[in-house]
CSV table of C-alpha atoms in Angstrom, one decimal:
chain,number,residue,atom,x,y,z
K,27,MET,CA,0.4,-90.2,21.5
K,28,ARG,CA,3.8,-89.7,23.4
K,29,ASN,CA,4.3,-88.8,26.9
K,30,GLU,CA,6.8,-86.1,27.8
K,31,SER,CA,9.7,-88.7,28.6
K,32,ASP,CA,9.8,-89.5,24.8
K,33,PHE,CA,11.2,-86.3,24.2
K,34,ASP,CA,13.9,-86.7,26.5
K,35,GLU,CA,15.9,-89.1,24.5
K,36,LEU,CA,17.4,-88.4,20.9
K,37,LYS,CA,16.3,-91.0,18.5
K,38,GLU,CA,17.7,-91.7,15.2
K,39,GLU,CA,15.1,-92.5,12.3
K,40,CYS,CA,16.2,-95.8,10.8
K,41,GLY,CA,18.7,-98.1,9.5
K,42,VAL,CA,19.1,-99.4,5.9
K,43,PHE,CA,20.8,-102.8,4.7
K,44,GLY,CA,21.2,-104.0,1.2
K,45,ILE,CA,23.0,-107.2,-0.7
K,46,VAL,CA,23.3,-107.8,-4.0
K,47,GLY,CA,24.6,-111.3,-5.7
K,48,HIS,CA,23.9,-113.7,-3.0
K,49,PRO,CA,21.4,-116.7,-2.9
K,50,ASP,CA,20.2,-116.2,0.5
K,51,ALA,CA,19.9,-112.4,0.3
K,52,ALA,CA,16.7,-112.1,2.2
K,53,GLU,CA,18.1,-114.3,5.2
K,54,LEU,CA,21.2,-112.3,5.2
K,55,ALA,CA,18.9,-108.9,5.0
K,56,TYR,CA,17.2,-110.3,8.1
K,57,TYR,CA,20.2,-110.9,10.0
K,58,GLY,CA,21.7,-107.3,8.8
K,59,LEU,CA,18.4,-105.6,10.2
K,60,HIS,CA,18.6,-107.4,13.4
K,61,ALA,CA,22.0,-105.8,14.0
K,62,LEU,CA,20.6,-102.4,13.0
K,63,GLN,CA,17.8,-102.8,15.5
K,64,HIS,CA,18.7,-99.8,17.7
K,65,ARG,CA,18.3,-97.5,14.7
K,66,GLY,CA,14.5,-98.3,14.7
K,67,GLN,CA,12.1,-100.3,16.5
K,68,GLU,CA,8.8,-99.4,15.2
K,69,SER,CA,8.7,-101.3,11.8
K,70,ALA,CA,10.8,-103.6,9.6
K,71,GLY,CA,10.7,-104.5,5.9
K,72,ILE,CA,12.6,-106.7,3.4
K,73,VAL,CA,11.9,-106.5,-0.6
K,74,ALA,CA,14.0,-109.2,-2.6
K,75,THR,CA,14.0,-110.0,-6.4
K,76,ASP,CA,15.4,-112.8,-8.5
K,77,GLY,CA,15.2,-110.5,-11.6
K,78,THR,CA,11.8,-111.2,-12.4
K,79,GLY,CA,9.6,-109.5,-9.9
K,80,PHE,CA,9.6,-108.3,-6.2
K,81,ARG,CA,8.7,-110.3,-3.1
K,82,TYR,CA,8.4,-108.4,0.0
K,83,HIS,CA,7.2,-108.2,3.6
K,84,ARG,CA,6.8,-105.2,6.2
K,85,SER,CA,5.1,-104.8,9.3
K,86,MET,CA,5.2,-103.0,12.7
K,87,GLY,CA,7.3,-104.4,15.4
K,88,LEU,CA,10.9,-105.5,15.9
K,89,VAL,CA,12.8,-107.7,13.3
K,90,HIS,CA,12.2,-110.8,14.9
K,91,GLU,CA,8.5,-110.2,15.6
K,92,VAL,CA,8.1,-109.1,11.8
K,93,PHE,CA,9.8,-112.1,10.2
K,94,ASN,CA,9.9,-115.9,10.5
K,95,ARG,CA,11.4,-118.7,8.8
K,96,ASP,CA,8.1,-119.1,6.4
K,97,ILE,CA,8.3,-115.5,5.4
K,98,LEU,CA,11.7,-115.4,4.7
K,99,GLU,CA,11.9,-118.7,2.4
K,100,GLY,CA,9.2,-117.0,0.8
K,101,LEU,CA,11.5,-113.9,-0.3
K,102,LYS,CA,13.2,-115.5,-2.9
K,103,GLY,CA,16.0,-113.6,-4.9
K,104,SER,CA,19.8,-113.0,-5.0
K,105,THR,CA,19.2,-109.3,-4.3
K,106,ALA,CA,17.4,-107.4,-1.3
K,107,ILE,CA,17.2,-104.4,0.7
K,108,GLY,CA,15.8,-104.1,4.3
K,109,HIS,CA,14.8,-101.4,6.7
K,110,VAL,CA,14.4,-100.6,10.2
K,111,ARG,CA,12.2,-97.6,11.0
K,112,TYR,CA,11.6,-95.1,14.0
K,113,SER,CA,9.0,-92.6,13.0
K,114,THR,CA,9.9,-89.0,14.4
K,115,SER,CA,6.4,-87.4,13.9
K,116,GLY,CA,2.9,-88.2,13.2
K,117,GLU,CA,1.4,-91.8,13.3
K,118,SER,CA,3.4,-94.8,13.1
K,119,LEU,CA,1.7,-96.5,10.3
K,120,LEU,CA,2.2,-99.5,8.4
K,121,THR,CA,1.9,-97.7,5.1
K,122,ASN,CA,5.1,-95.8,6.2
K,123,ALA,CA,6.9,-98.9,6.9
K,124,GLN,CA,9.8,-99.2,4.5
K,125,PRO,CA,11.1,-100.4,1.9
K,126,LEU,CA,8.4,-98.4,0.0
K,127,VAL,CA,7.4,-100.2,-3.2
K,128,PHE,CA,5.9,-98.6,-6.3
K,129,HIS,CA,5.5,-99.4,-10.2
K,130,HIS,CA,7.3,-96.9,-12.3
K,131,GLU,CA,6.2,-96.7,-16.0
K,132,LYS,CA,9.8,-96.9,-17.2
K,133,VAL,CA,11.5,-99.4,-14.9
K,134,GLY,CA,8.6,-101.2,-13.7
K,135,GLN,CA,8.7,-102.2,-10.0
K,136,LEU,CA,10.8,-99.8,-7.6
K,137,ALA,CA,11.5,-100.0,-4.1
K,138,LEU,CA,13.3,-97.6,-1.9
K,139,ALA,CA,14.7,-97.5,1.6
K,140,THR,CA,16.4,-94.6,3.0
K,141,ASN,CA,17.9,-93.1,6.4
K,142,GLY,CA,17.7,-89.4,6.9
K,143,ASN,CA,15.4,-86.5,6.5
K,144,LEU,CA,14.7,-84.2,3.5
K,145,VAL,CA,14.5,-80.6,4.8
K,146,TYR,CA,11.9,-79.3,2.1
K,147,ALA,CA,9.8,-82.4,1.7
K,148,ALA,CA,6.4,-80.9,2.9
K,149,ARG,CA,7.0,-78.0,0.0
K,150,GLN,CA,7.8,-80.5,-2.7
K,151,LYS,CA,5.1,-82.8,-1.8
K,152,LYS,CA,2.7,-79.9,-2.3
K,153,GLU,CA,4.2,-79.1,-5.6
K,154,LEU,CA,4.1,-82.5,-6.9
K,155,GLU,CA,0.6,-82.9,-5.7
K,156,ALA,CA,-0.2,-79.7,-7.6
K,157,GLN,CA,1.1,-81.5,-10.9
K,158,GLY,CA,-1.3,-84.4,-10.2
K,159,ALA,CA,1.0,-86.8,-8.1
K,160,VAL,CA,-1.0,-88.8,-5.7
K,161,PHE,CA,0.7,-89.7,-2.5
K,162,HIS,CA,0.1,-93.2,-0.5
K,163,THR,CA,2.3,-92.5,2.6
K,164,THR,CA,3.2,-89.6,4.7
K,165,SER,CA,6.9,-90.4,4.5
K,166,ASP,CA,9.0,-88.1,2.7
K,167,THR,CA,10.7,-91.1,0.9
K,168,GLU,CA,7.8,-91.0,-1.4
K,169,VAL,CA,8.7,-87.4,-2.5
K,170,ILE,CA,12.1,-89.3,-4.0
K,171,ALA,CA,10.0,-91.8,-5.8
K,172,HIS,CA,7.7,-89.1,-7.4
K,173,LEU,CA,10.9,-87.0,-8.4
K,174,ILE,CA,12.4,-89.9,-10.1
K,175,ALA,CA,9.1,-90.7,-11.9
K,176,ASN,CA,8.6,-87.3,-13.0
K,177,SER,CA,12.3,-86.8,-14.4
K,178,ARG,CA,12.7,-85.9,-17.9
K,179,TYR,CA,15.3,-88.7,-18.3
K,180,ASP,CA,14.5,-92.2,-19.4
K,181,GLU,CA,17.4,-94.1,-18.2
K,182,LEU,CA,17.1,-94.9,-14.4
K,183,LYS,CA,20.3,-93.8,-13.3
K,184,ASN,CA,19.8,-90.2,-14.9
K,185,ALA,CA,16.6,-90.0,-13.5
K,186,VAL,CA,17.8,-90.7,-10.2
K,187,LYS,CA,20.5,-88.4,-10.2
K,188,ASP,CA,18.2,-85.7,-11.6
K,189,ALA,CA,15.9,-86.5,-8.5
K,190,LEU,CA,18.7,-86.1,-5.9
K,191,ASN,CA,20.0,-83.0,-7.3
K,192,GLN,CA,16.5,-81.7,-6.2
K,193,LEU,CA,16.8,-82.7,-2.7
K,194,THR,CA,18.0,-80.9,0.4
K,195,GLY,CA,18.9,-82.8,3.5
K,196,ALA,CA,20.3,-86.0,4.6
K,197,TYR,CA,20.0,-89.4,2.9
K,198,ALA,CA,21.7,-92.8,2.7
K,199,LEU,CA,19.5,-94.2,-0.1
K,200,LEU,CA,19.2,-97.7,-1.5
K,201,ILE,CA,16.9,-97.9,-4.6
K,202,LEU,CA,15.9,-101.4,-6.0
K,203,THR,CA,14.4,-102.5,-9.3
K,204,ASN,CA,14.4,-106.2,-11.0
K,205,ASP,CA,17.8,-105.8,-12.4
K,206,SER,CA,19.6,-103.0,-10.6
K,207,LEU,CA,20.3,-101.8,-7.1
K,208,LEU,CA,21.4,-98.1,-7.0
K,209,VAL,CA,22.9,-96.7,-3.6
K,210,ALA,CA,23.3,-92.9,-2.9
K,211,GLN,CA,24.6,-90.5,-0.2
K,212,ASP,CA,23.8,-87.1,0.2
K,213,PRO,CA,26.6,-84.6,-0.7
K,214,HIS,CA,27.5,-83.8,3.1
K,215,GLY,CA,27.8,-87.4,4.0
K,216,LEU,CA,25.3,-86.8,7.1
K,217,ARG,CA,24.0,-90.2,7.5
K,218,PRO,CA,26.4,-93.2,7.6
K,219,LEU,CA,26.6,-96.0,4.8
K,220,SER,CA,29.3,-98.4,4.3
K,221,MET,CA,30.1,-100.9,1.5
K,222,GLY,CA,31.4,-104.5,1.9
K,223,MET,CA,31.8,-107.7,0.4
K,224,LEU,CA,30.5,-111.3,1.5
K,225,GLY,CA,32.3,-113.8,-1.2
K,226,ASP,CA,31.1,-112.3,-4.5
K,227,ALA,CA,28.1,-110.3,-3.2
K,228,TYR,CA,28.3,-106.5,-2.5
K,229,VAL,CA,26.8,-105.4,0.9
K,230,PHE,CA,25.6,-101.8,2.1
K,231,SER,CA,24.7,-101.0,5.6
K,232,SER,CA,24.1,-98.1,7.8
K,233,GLU,CA,26.8,-99.6,10.3
K,234,THR,CA,29.5,-102.0,9.8
K,235,CYS,CA,28.3,-104.2,12.8
K,236,ALA,CA,25.8,-105.6,10.4
K,237,PHE,CA,28.9,-106.9,8.1
K,238,ASP,CA,30.4,-108.7,11.4
K,239,VAL,CA,27.2,-110.4,11.9
K,240,ILE,CA,27.0,-111.8,8.4
K,241,GLY,CA,30.7,-112.3,8.0
K,242,ALA,CA,31.1,-109.6,5.2
K,243,ASP,CA,34.5,-107.7,4.7
K,244,TYR,CA,34.3,-103.9,5.1
K,245,LEU,CA,35.6,-102.1,1.9
K,246,ARG,CA,34.9,-98.6,2.3
K,247,GLU,CA,32.3,-95.8,2.8
K,248,VAL,CA,29.9,-94.6,0.3
K,249,GLN,CA,31.3,-91.3,-0.5
K,250,PRO,CA,29.3,-87.9,-0.2
K,251,GLY,CA,27.5,-87.3,-3.6
K,252,GLU,CA,28.1,-90.7,-5.0
K,253,LEU,CA,25.7,-93.0,-6.4
K,254,LEU,CA,26.8,-96.4,-7.0
K,255,VAL,CA,25.1,-98.6,-9.8
K,256,LEU,CA,25.1,-102.4,-9.2
K,257,ASN,CA,23.8,-104.6,-12.1
K,258,ARG,CA,24.6,-107.5,-14.4
K,259,GLN,CA,27.6,-105.3,-15.8
K,260,GLY,CA,29.1,-105.1,-12.1
K,261,LEU,CA,29.7,-102.0,-10.1
K,262,ARG,CA,29.8,-98.4,-11.5
K,263,SER,CA,30.5,-95.3,-9.3
K,264,LEU,CA,29.1,-92.1,-10.5
K,265,SER,CA,29.0,-88.6,-9.1
K,266,PHE,CA,25.6,-86.9,-8.8
K,267,ALA,CA,26.7,-83.7,-7.1
K,268,GLU,CA,30.0,-82.3,-6.2
K,269,PRO,CA,31.0,-83.3,-2.7
K,270,ALA,CA,30.2,-80.6,0.0
K,271,SER,CA,32.2,-80.2,3.2
K,272,ARG,CA,31.8,-83.6,5.1
K,273,ALA,CA,29.3,-83.3,7.9
K,274,VAL,CA,28.7,-86.7,9.5
K,275,CYS,CA,26.1,-86.4,12.4
K,276,SER,CA,28.3,-86.2,15.6
K,277,PHE,CA,25.6,-88.2,17.3
K,278,GLU,CA,26.4,-91.2,15.3
K,279,TYR,CA,29.8,-91.2,17.5
K,280,ILE,CA,28.2,-89.9,20.7
K,281,TYR,CA,25.1,-92.0,21.0
K,282,PHE,CA,23.4,-93.8,17.9
K,283,ALA,CA,25.8,-96.3,16.4
K,284,ARG,CA,26.7,-99.5,18.2
K,285,PRO,CA,29.9,-99.5,20.0
K,286,ASP,CA,31.1,-102.3,17.7
K,287,SER,CA,30.8,-100.2,14.2
K,288,ASP,CA,33.2,-98.2,12.7
K,289,ILE,CA,31.9,-94.7,11.3
K,290,ASP,CA,34.2,-93.4,8.5
K,291,GLY,CA,37.1,-95.7,9.7
K,292,ILE,CA,36.6,-94.8,13.3
K,293,ASN,CA,35.7,-97.3,15.8
K,294,VAL,CA,32.6,-96.0,17.8
K,295,HIS,CA,33.7,-97.6,21.2
K,296,SER,CA,37.1,-96.1,21.2
K,297,ALA,CA,35.8,-92.7,20.2
K,298,ARG,CA,33.3,-92.6,23.2
K,299,LYS,CA,36.1,-93.9,25.7
K,300,GLN,CA,38.0,-90.9,24.5
K,301,LEU,CA,35.1,-88.5,25.1
K,302,GLY,CA,35.0,-89.7,28.6
K,303,ARG,CA,38.7,-89.0,28.9
K,304,GLN,CA,38.2,-85.8,27.4
K,305,LEU,CA,35.5,-85.1,29.8
K,306,PHE,CA,37.7,-85.8,32.8
K,307,ASN,CA,40.5,-83.6,31.2
K,308,GLU,CA,38.0,-80.7,31.0
K,309,ALA,CA,36.0,-80.9,34.3
K,310,PRO,CA,37.7,-83.1,36.7
K,311,VAL,CA,35.7,-83.8,40.2
K,312,ALA,CA,36.5,-85.6,43.4
K,313,ALA,CA,34.6,-88.8,43.5
K,314,ASP,CA,34.4,-92.3,44.7
K,315,VAL,CA,32.7,-94.0,41.9
K,316,VAL,CA,31.8,-93.5,38.1
K,317,THR,CA,28.8,-94.9,36.6
K,318,GLY,CA,27.1,-94.6,33.1
K,319,VAL,CA,23.5,-94.3,32.0
K,320,PRO,CA,23.3,-97.7,29.9
K,321,ASP,CA,23.9,-98.4,27.4
K,322,SER,CA,25.2,-95.6,25.2
K,323,SER,CA,27.2,-93.9,27.8
K,324,THR,CA,29.0,-96.8,29.3
K,325,SER,CA,32.0,-96.3,27.0
K,326,ALA,CA,32.4,-92.8,27.8
K,327,ALA,CA,32.0,-93.6,31.7
K,328,ILE,CA,34.8,-96.4,31.2
K,329,GLY,CA,37.2,-93.5,29.6
K,330,PHE,CA,36.4,-91.0,32.4
K,331,ALA,CA,37.1,-93.8,35.1
K,332,GLU,CA,40.3,-94.7,33.6
K,333,ALA,CA,41.4,-90.9,33.2
K,334,ALA,CA,40.3,-90.2,36.7
K,335,GLY,CA,41.7,-93.3,38.3
K,336,ILE,CA,38.5,-93.8,40.0
K,337,PRO,CA,36.6,-97.2,40.0
K,338,TYR,CA,33.9,-97.5,37.2
K,339,GLU,CA,30.9,-99.4,38.7
K,340,LEU,CA,27.5,-100.6,37.5
K,341,GLY,CA,25.6,-98.0,39.6
K,342,LEU,CA,22.6,-97.9,37.1
K,343,ILE,CA,21.0,-101.2,35.7
K,344,LYS,CA,18.8,-101.2,32.4
K,345,ASN,CA,16.0,-103.3,32.6
K,346,ARG,CA,15.6,-105.1,29.1
K,347,TYR,CA,12.4,-106.4,29.1
K,348,VAL,CA,10.3,-103.1,29.3
K,349,GLY,CA,8.2,-103.4,26.4
K,350,ARG,CA,8.1,-100.5,23.8
K,351,THR,CA,4.4,-100.1,24.3
K,352,PHE,CA,4.4,-100.5,27.8
K,353,ILE,CA,0.6,-99.1,29.3
K,354,GLN,CA,1.0,-96.5,31.9
K,355,PRO,CA,-2.5,-96.3,33.3
K,356,SER,CA,-1.8,-93.3,35.7
K,357,GLN,CA,0.0,-90.1,36.3
K,358,GLU,CA,1.7,-91.7,39.1
K,359,LEU,CA,2.9,-94.5,37.2
K,360,ARG,CA,4.1,-92.2,34.3
K,361,GLU,CA,6.2,-90.5,36.7
K,362,GLN,CA,7.8,-93.7,37.6
K,363,GLY,CA,8.5,-94.4,33.9
K,364,VAL,CA,12.4,-94.1,34.6
K,365,LYS,CA,12.3,-96.6,37.2
K,366,MET,CA,10.8,-99.2,35.0
K,367,LYS,CA,13.8,-98.9,32.5
K,368,LEU,CA,16.6,-98.0,35.0
K,369,SER,CA,17.6,-99.2,38.8
K,370,ALA,CA,20.3,-97.9,40.8
K,371,VAL,CA,22.4,-100.4,42.6
K,372,ARG,CA,22.3,-99.1,46.2
K,373,LYS,CA,25.3,-101.2,47.3
K,374,VAL,CA,27.3,-99.4,44.7
K,375,VAL,CA,26.4,-96.0,45.3
K,376,GLU,CA,25.4,-95.8,48.9
K,377,GLY,CA,27.4,-93.5,50.9
K,378,LYS,CA,29.7,-92.6,47.5
K,379,ARG,CA,30.3,-89.5,45.8
K,380,VAL,CA,29.0,-90.6,42.2
K,381,VAL,CA,30.0,-89.3,38.9
K,382,MET,CA,27.2,-90.0,36.5
K,383,ILE,CA,27.9,-89.9,32.8
K,384,ASP,CA,25.3,-89.4,30.3
K,385,ASP,CA,25.6,-88.7,26.4
K,386,SER,CA,23.0,-85.8,26.3
K,387,ILE,CA,20.4,-84.0,27.8
K,388,VAL,CA,17.4,-82.8,25.9
K,389,ARG,CA,14.4,-81.8,28.0
K,390,GLY,CA,16.2,-82.6,31.3
K,391,THR,CA,13.2,-84.6,32.8
K,392,THR,CA,15.1,-88.1,32.6
K,393,SER,CA,18.3,-86.5,33.9
K,394,ARG,CA,16.7,-85.0,36.9
K,395,ARG,CA,14.8,-88.5,37.7
K,396,ILE,CA,18.2,-90.4,37.6
K,397,VAL,CA,19.8,-87.8,39.8
K,398,ARG,CA,16.9,-88.3,42.3
K,399,MET,CA,17.1,-92.0,41.9
K,400,LEU,CA,20.8,-92.2,42.8
K,401,LYS,CA,20.3,-89.9,45.9
K,402,GLU,CA,17.4,-92.1,47.2
K,403,ALA,CA,19.7,-94.9,46.8
K,404,GLY,CA,22.1,-93.1,49.2
K,405,ALA,CA,24.5,-91.3,47.0
K,406,THR,CA,25.9,-88.3,48.9
K,407,GLU,CA,26.8,-86.5,45.8
K,408,VAL,CA,26.0,-86.7,42.2
K,409,HIS,CA,28.1,-85.1,39.7
K,410,VAL,CA,26.8,-85.2,36.1
K,411,ARG,CA,29.1,-85.2,33.2
K,412,ILE,CA,27.8,-85.1,29.4
K,413,SER,CA,29.8,-86.4,26.6
K,414,SER,CA,28.4,-84.0,24.2
K,415,PRO,CA,28.0,-80.2,23.9
K,416,PRO,CA,24.6,-78.8,25.2
K,417,VAL,CA,21.8,-79.4,22.4
K,418,LYS,CA,20.5,-76.1,21.8
K,419,TYR,CA,19.0,-76.2,18.1
K,420,PRO,CA,16.6,-78.8,16.3
K,421,CYS,CA,18.0,-81.5,13.9
K,422,PHE,CA,16.4,-81.3,10.3
K,423,TYR,CA,18.3,-84.1,9.1
K,424,GLY,CA,16.8,-87.2,10.7
K,425,ILE,CA,17.0,-87.0,14.6
K,426,ASP,CA,14.1,-86.7,16.7
K,427,THR,CA,14.8,-83.8,18.6
K,428,ALA,CA,11.9,-81.6,20.0
K,429,ASP,CA,11.3,-78.1,18.9
K,430,ARG,CA,13.9,-75.7,20.1
K,431,GLU,CA,11.5,-74.3,23.0
K,432,GLN,CA,11.5,-77.8,24.3
K,433,LEU,CA,15.4,-78.2,24.5
K,434,ILE,CA,16.5,-77.2,28.1
K,435,ALA,CA,19.7,-75.9,26.8
K,436,SER,CA,18.2,-73.5,24.3
K,437,ASP,CA,17.3,-71.0,26.9
K,438,HIS,CA,18.8,-72.2,30.3
K,439,THR,CA,22.5,-71.8,31.3
K,440,VAL,CA,24.5,-74.7,32.6
K,441,GLU,CA,24.0,-73.5,36.0
K,442,GLU,CA,20.5,-73.2,35.6
K,443,ILE,CA,20.1,-77.0,34.3
K,444,ARG,CA,22.3,-78.1,37.1
K,445,ASP,CA,19.9,-76.8,39.6
K,446,LEU,CA,16.8,-78.0,37.4
K,447,ILE,CA,18.1,-81.7,37.6
K,448,GLY,CA,19.3,-81.7,41.1
K,449,ALA,CA,22.9,-82.1,40.4
K,450,ASP,CA,26.0,-81.2,42.5
K,451,SER,CA,27.7,-80.1,39.4
K,452,LEU,CA,27.3,-80.4,35.8
K,453,TYR,CA,29.6,-80.2,32.7
K,454,PHE,CA,28.9,-80.6,29.0
K,455,LEU,CA,31.7,-81.4,26.7
K,456,SER,CA,33.2,-78.9,24.4
K,457,GLU,CA,33.0,-78.8,20.8
K,458,GLN,CA,36.4,-78.8,20.5
K,459,GLY,CA,36.9,-81.5,23.0
K,460,LEU,CA,34.2,-83.4,20.9
K,461,ILE,CA,36.1,-83.0,17.6
K,462,ARG,CA,39.5,-83.8,19.3
K,463,SER,CA,38.2,-86.9,20.9
K,464,VAL,CA,36.7,-88.5,17.9
K,465,GLY,CA,39.9,-88.0,15.9
K,466,ARG,CA,38.3,-87.0,12.6
K,467,ARG,CA,40.8,-85.3,10.3
K,468,GLY,CA,39.6,-82.5,8.1
K,469,ALA,CA,40.5,-79.1,6.5
K,470,VAL,CA,37.7,-77.2,8.0
K,471,ASP,CA,37.4,-76.5,11.9
K,472,SER,CA,34.5,-79.1,12.3
K,473,CYS,CA,36.7,-81.8,10.9
K,474,GLY,CA,33.9,-83.2,9.1
K,475,HIS,CA,31.4,-83.2,11.8
K,476,CYS,CA,27.8,-82.0,11.9
K,477,LEU,CA,27.7,-79.7,15.0
K,478,ALA,CA,24.5,-77.9,14.0
K,479,CYS,CA,22.3,-79.1,17.0
K,480,PHE,CA,25.1,-77.7,19.2
K,481,ASN,CA,25.9,-74.2,17.5
K,482,GLY,CA,23.4,-73.7,14.9
K,483,GLY,CA,25.6,-74.1,12.0
K,484,TYR,CA,23.6,-76.2,9.7
K,485,PRO,CA,25.5,-77.5,6.7
K,486,THR,CA,22.7,-77.0,4.2
K,487,VAL,CA,20.3,-73.8,3.9
K,488,ILE,CA,17.6,-74.0,6.3
K,489,GLU,CA,14.3,-72.0,5.8
K,490,GLU,CA,12.8,-73.0,9.2
K,491,LYS,CA,9.4,-71.9,8.1
K,492,GLU,CA,9.5,-74.1,5.2
K,493,SER,CA,11.2,-77.1,6.6
K,494,VAL,CA,8.3,-78.6,8.5
K,495,PRO,CA,8.6,-82.2,7.6
K,496,VAL,CA,6.2,-84.6,5.9
K,497,GLU,CA,4.3,-86.0,8.7
K,498,GLY,CA,5.9,-89.3,8.9
K,499,ARG,CA,9.2,-88.3,7.7
K,500,GLN,CA,11.7,-90.8,6.1
K,501,GLY,CA,12.6,-93.0,8.8
């Protein structure tokens, strides 16, 4: 069961990695998943094939905990897909660990790995069960498998196209058979998915940082509404839907992606530094030192400090050895949970006016504790600057946000939030400042960003009463 601090951090559901045409496919998938570990820490899995059958391993835990040399050596094959998962609701179960593996009457074995969330998965699951489908997981990825199996089309690529056209939501999807890999991106391109090359092998990843780890070269993004089919005949690009207005998740730039990744050609670290510069332009403040809440806010804090001409310092240090399942046996220790993860550097902040940069405020509990921590360490003033607009609406596309009632910005003004967290001043980056800072180009006002959690403008139709996710969701 989660405690309240779990809801004060935005969490992305998962990351996917795939490789076709390399003799060490599973080992490279391992390194790729290791690079994507920040996208999911609850489970990991790899499925590999040599064309005659699947070999796979999935388990709960971090990538290095799930796999060892003996396991990887057993995953023979030149094609592999992998997945790291963070579940957003329901229990964290091994049965939900991906890639999910099924037997398909027409194509034999089928494995799926996806990043995102299907808006109407719960309703579709009920409809499929009424038709006789039996579900073995609580992941909405299994809905995709059943839609493929139920398609009136015999050829796999047509069955996949048919299934995808019945989905609403976000998905960066890998589908593996013994002789093919199919790769798909939802019509809005909500979740990132890049294609690269390693020699003659094609590589796919949620983030380009995985390409750097294995020495692959970036080729391009998988396009919204695109279906790629890779087999012995080579690579074929198809369209399963007309591309809709691009709406890549803004939090990929703000928070989720690694700083060394490029999302749609834009470097994440550079974008975050510009977010910090824009924060100073919109809300300058007289201060002595700038610090960021590690690690995702470091780049923005550097940008703010550069624009302000104020020193950037490590005023907060992250404890990297706090276990994911750390047992908190008492309420008193639970209240001290932030101190287990972060420590204020007294000699840096004592007697100083501090600007604290963070990427978001969800419930406000963590921000309140960090502000208090800095003041207890001797900061005379703490001015909070947030490198995103206020999060007022829930996400239906694969981010673990609380219900709207649990989002502090949904029913509090900025001044009320400032008072609740105990800051001397508080400012959230404007939507236009976000768009300008990231630097995406586009014909629409959003310049290809999804801004739904800030303004409620969802890129797909949302019927909130019917969009309750399947218990385990995709990630």
